Tab-separated table of C-alpha atoms in Angstrom:
chain	number	residue	atom	x	y	z
A	1	MET	CA	89.924	119.500	104.138
A	2	GLN	CA	93.428	118.273	103.538
A	3	PHE	CA	92.300	115.444	102.175
A	4	THR	CA	90.218	116.545	99.372
A	5	LYS	CA	92.963	119.128	98.659
A	6	ILE	CA	95.353	116.377	97.932
A	7	LEU	CA	92.745	114.865	95.797
A	8	LYS	CA	92.030	117.463	93.979
A	9	GLU	CA	95.783	118.366	93.114
A	10	SER	CA	96.507	114.558	92.581
A	11	LEU	CA	94.028	114.850	89.793
A	12	LEU	CA	95.437	118.172	88.425
A	13	LEU	CA	98.628	116.418	87.638
A	14	PRO	CA	101.337	116.993	86.080
A	15	GLN	CA	100.456	121.159	86.050
A	16	LYS	CA	103.468	122.842	88.073
A	17	LYS	CA	101.135	124.275	90.371
A	18	ALA	CA	99.867	121.252	91.573
A	19	MET	CA	103.229	120.082	92.084
A	20	PHE	CA	104.366	122.574	94.017
A	21	GLN	CA	101.071	122.409	95.975
A	22	ILE	CA	101.860	118.621	96.799
A	23	ASN	CA	105.205	119.491	97.883
A	24	ARG	CA	104.155	121.607	100.141
A	25	ILE	CA	101.565	119.065	101.954
A	26	GLY	CA	103.231	116.817	104.344
A	27	MET	CA	104.402	113.087	104.807
A	28	ASP	CA	101.757	112.390	106.872
A	29	SER	CA	98.987	113.759	105.347
A	30	ILE	CA	99.897	111.999	102.124
A	31	MET	CA	100.112	108.382	103.810
A	32	ILE	CA	96.684	109.028	105.914
A	33	TYR	CA	95.464	109.358	102.428
A	34	LEU	CA	96.907	106.783	100.601
A	35	PHE	CA	95.365	104.199	103.408
A	36	ILE	CA	91.914	106.269	102.733
A	37	LEU	CA	92.639	105.353	99.009
A	38	PHE	CA	93.631	101.887	99.888
A	39	ILE	CA	90.471	101.338	101.411
A	40	ILE	CA	88.349	102.617	98.512
A	41	THR	CA	90.130	100.048	96.462
A	42	SER	CA	89.394	97.532	98.159
A	43	LEU	CA	85.489	98.034	99.207
A	44	PRO	CA	84.857	95.823	95.910
A	45	GLU	CA	86.672	92.689	97.094
A	46	LEU	CA	85.407	93.353	100.427
A	47	LEU	CA	81.528	93.168	99.516
A	48	SER	CA	82.440	90.069	97.717
A	49	ARG	CA	83.594	88.375	100.584
A	50	LEU	CA	80.544	89.141	102.602
A	51	THR	CA	78.174	88.480	99.651
A	52	ASP	CA	79.744	85.051	99.074
A	53	GLN	CA	78.765	82.315	101.504
A	54	THR	CA	80.924	79.708	100.244
A	55	GLY	CA	84.748	79.010	100.337
A	56	LEU	CA	86.925	79.044	103.135
A	57	GLY	CA	85.626	82.740	105.297
A	58	GLY	CA	81.292	81.910	104.454
A	59	GLU	CA	80.518	80.106	107.314
A	60	MET	CA	82.573	82.614	109.594
A	61	ASN	CA	80.756	85.886	111.821
A	62	ILE	CA	80.870	89.022	110.217
A	63	ILE	CA	83.476	90.273	112.701
A	64	PHE	CA	85.703	87.665	111.726
A	65	GLN	CA	84.912	87.938	107.933
A	66	PHE	CA	86.106	91.983	108.694
A	67	ILE	CA	88.963	90.683	110.685
A	68	TYR	CA	90.074	87.891	108.277
A	69	PHE	CA	90.289	90.115	104.820
A	70	PHE	CA	91.900	93.221	106.957
A	71	MET	CA	94.963	91.092	108.399
A	72	PHE	CA	95.192	89.043	104.277
A	73	TYR	CA	93.999	91.303	102.397
A	74	TYR	CA	93.899	94.826	103.251
A	75	LEU	CA	97.680	95.194	105.314
A	76	ILE	CA	98.790	92.789	101.931
A	77	LEU	CA	98.376	95.309	99.483
A	78	SER	CA	98.973	98.039	101.493
A	79	VAL	CA	102.503	96.783	101.998
A	80	LEU	CA	102.500	95.701	98.163
A	81	LEU	CA	101.094	99.039	96.818
A	82	LEU	CA	103.609	101.152	99.329
A	83	GLY	CA	106.450	98.998	98.254
A	84	VAL	CA	105.629	99.680	94.378
A	85	ILE	CA	105.410	103.295	95.441
A	86	SER	CA	108.947	103.771	96.685
A	87	PHE	CA	110.070	101.567	94.049
A	88	ILE	CA	108.705	104.191	91.216
A	89	ALA	CA	109.985	106.848	93.336
A	90	TYR	CA	113.283	105.133	93.804
A	91	LEU	CA	113.881	104.369	89.779
A	92	GLY	CA	112.947	108.684	89.583
A	93	ARG	CA	115.868	109.054	91.780
A	94	GLY	CA	117.739	107.954	88.399
A	95	VAL	CA	115.905	110.031	86.190
A	96	VAL	CA	116.331	113.175	88.195
A	97	TYR	CA	120.297	112.298	87.838
A	98	LEU	CA	120.369	111.928	84.086
A	99	ALA	CA	118.180	114.729	83.057
A	100	ASN	CA	119.872	117.262	86.539
A	101	ARG	CA	117.329	117.832	88.291
A	102	LYS	CA	116.581	119.354	91.886
A	103	LEU	CA	114.660	116.895	93.672
A	104	TYR	CA	114.643	114.958	96.431
A	105	TYR	CA	113.316	111.470	97.455
A	106	GLY	CA	110.745	112.543	99.627
A	107	THR	CA	108.995	114.494	96.872
A	108	LEU	CA	109.603	111.945	94.152
A	109	TRP	CA	107.749	109.335	96.692
A	110	LYS	CA	105.077	112.134	96.931
A	111	LEU	CA	104.518	112.729	93.598
A	112	THR	CA	104.451	109.273	92.962
A	113	ALA	CA	102.047	108.507	95.796
A	114	CYS	CA	99.562	110.911	94.568
A	115	SER	CA	99.822	110.357	90.395
A	116	LEU	CA	98.200	106.793	91.833
A	117	THR	CA	94.441	108.511	92.253
A	118	ILE	CA	93.625	107.796	88.999
A	119	PRO	CA	94.894	104.653	88.080
A	120	ILE	CA	93.337	103.558	91.621
A	121	LEU	CA	90.254	105.100	91.054
A	122	VAL	CA	89.974	103.875	87.959
A	123	PHE	CA	90.783	100.406	88.937
A	124	THR	CA	87.972	100.403	92.127
A	125	LEU	CA	85.426	101.313	89.438
A	126	ILE	CA	86.269	98.717	86.709
A	127	SER	CA	86.119	96.279	89.637
A	128	PHE	CA	82.508	96.971	90.878
A	129	ILE	CA	81.432	96.263	87.276
A	130	TRP	CA	83.632	93.381	86.289
A	131	PRO	CA	85.620	91.093	88.218
A	132	ILE	CA	89.647	91.197	87.899
A	133	PRO	CA	92.196	90.206	89.545
A	134	ASP	CA	94.071	92.027	92.204
A	135	TRP	CA	97.801	91.865	90.110
A	136	PHE	CA	95.533	93.474	87.016
A	137	LEU	CA	96.240	96.526	89.332
A	138	PHE	CA	100.245	96.831	88.330
A	139	ILE	CA	99.260	97.248	85.565
A	140	PHE	CA	98.616	100.629	86.419
A	141	PHE	CA	101.779	101.438	87.571
A	142	ILE	CA	103.265	102.173	83.918
A	143	TYR	CA	100.735	105.172	83.802
A	144	PRO	CA	102.421	106.952	87.606
A	145	PHE	CA	105.366	106.139	86.330
A	146	LEU	CA	105.092	108.194	83.105
A	147	LEU	CA	103.647	110.489	85.017
A	148	LEU	CA	106.944	110.739	87.125
A	149	ILE	CA	109.167	110.751	84.381
A	150	ARG	CA	106.751	114.091	82.768
A	151	MET	CA	106.574	115.926	86.505
A	152	ILE	CA	110.672	115.087	86.939
A	153	TYR	CA	111.061	117.672	83.811
A	154	LEU	CA	108.761	120.388	84.650
A	155	TYR	CA	110.857	121.059	87.513
A	156	PRO	CA	114.053	123.042	87.489
A	157	GLN	CA	117.368	122.283	86.696
A	158	ARG	CA	120.122	122.522	89.391
A	159	ARG	CA	122.464	125.624	88.669
A	160	VAL	CA	125.607	124.892	88.449
A	161	ARG	CA	128.053	126.605	90.583
């Protein structure tokens, strides 16, 4: 399946072969993969909200808890994570310019999105064991930025004409 291929190539980054394989995958598949990854990231919080009977949503019906969770947690998390991915890819454009490489924003965006696989899975595993705040997830964005810089320097330079 396409998503297992994306997962496998994401775990192999920053190898050249994995980068070029990710570059050949369509943006629609990458987006669906990201939303699946965001669902996996949201699972600890969802389980916490469903098992906690106190607080704002404790007395709600389970259907309303799912709707509430989707509207006020998953969608906000997804928008924030997509914004951070876009920002890191935009910073990568500056590195591409300084390094004189031949990369486009779409390629940088896909590479950045796939480089988030390891930090998101680590965050999810840790949050199943210990309750950690969601803002802690943004500390994990240092890794994709450094990995993106490494991947930019693995791409060939532009030809001077």
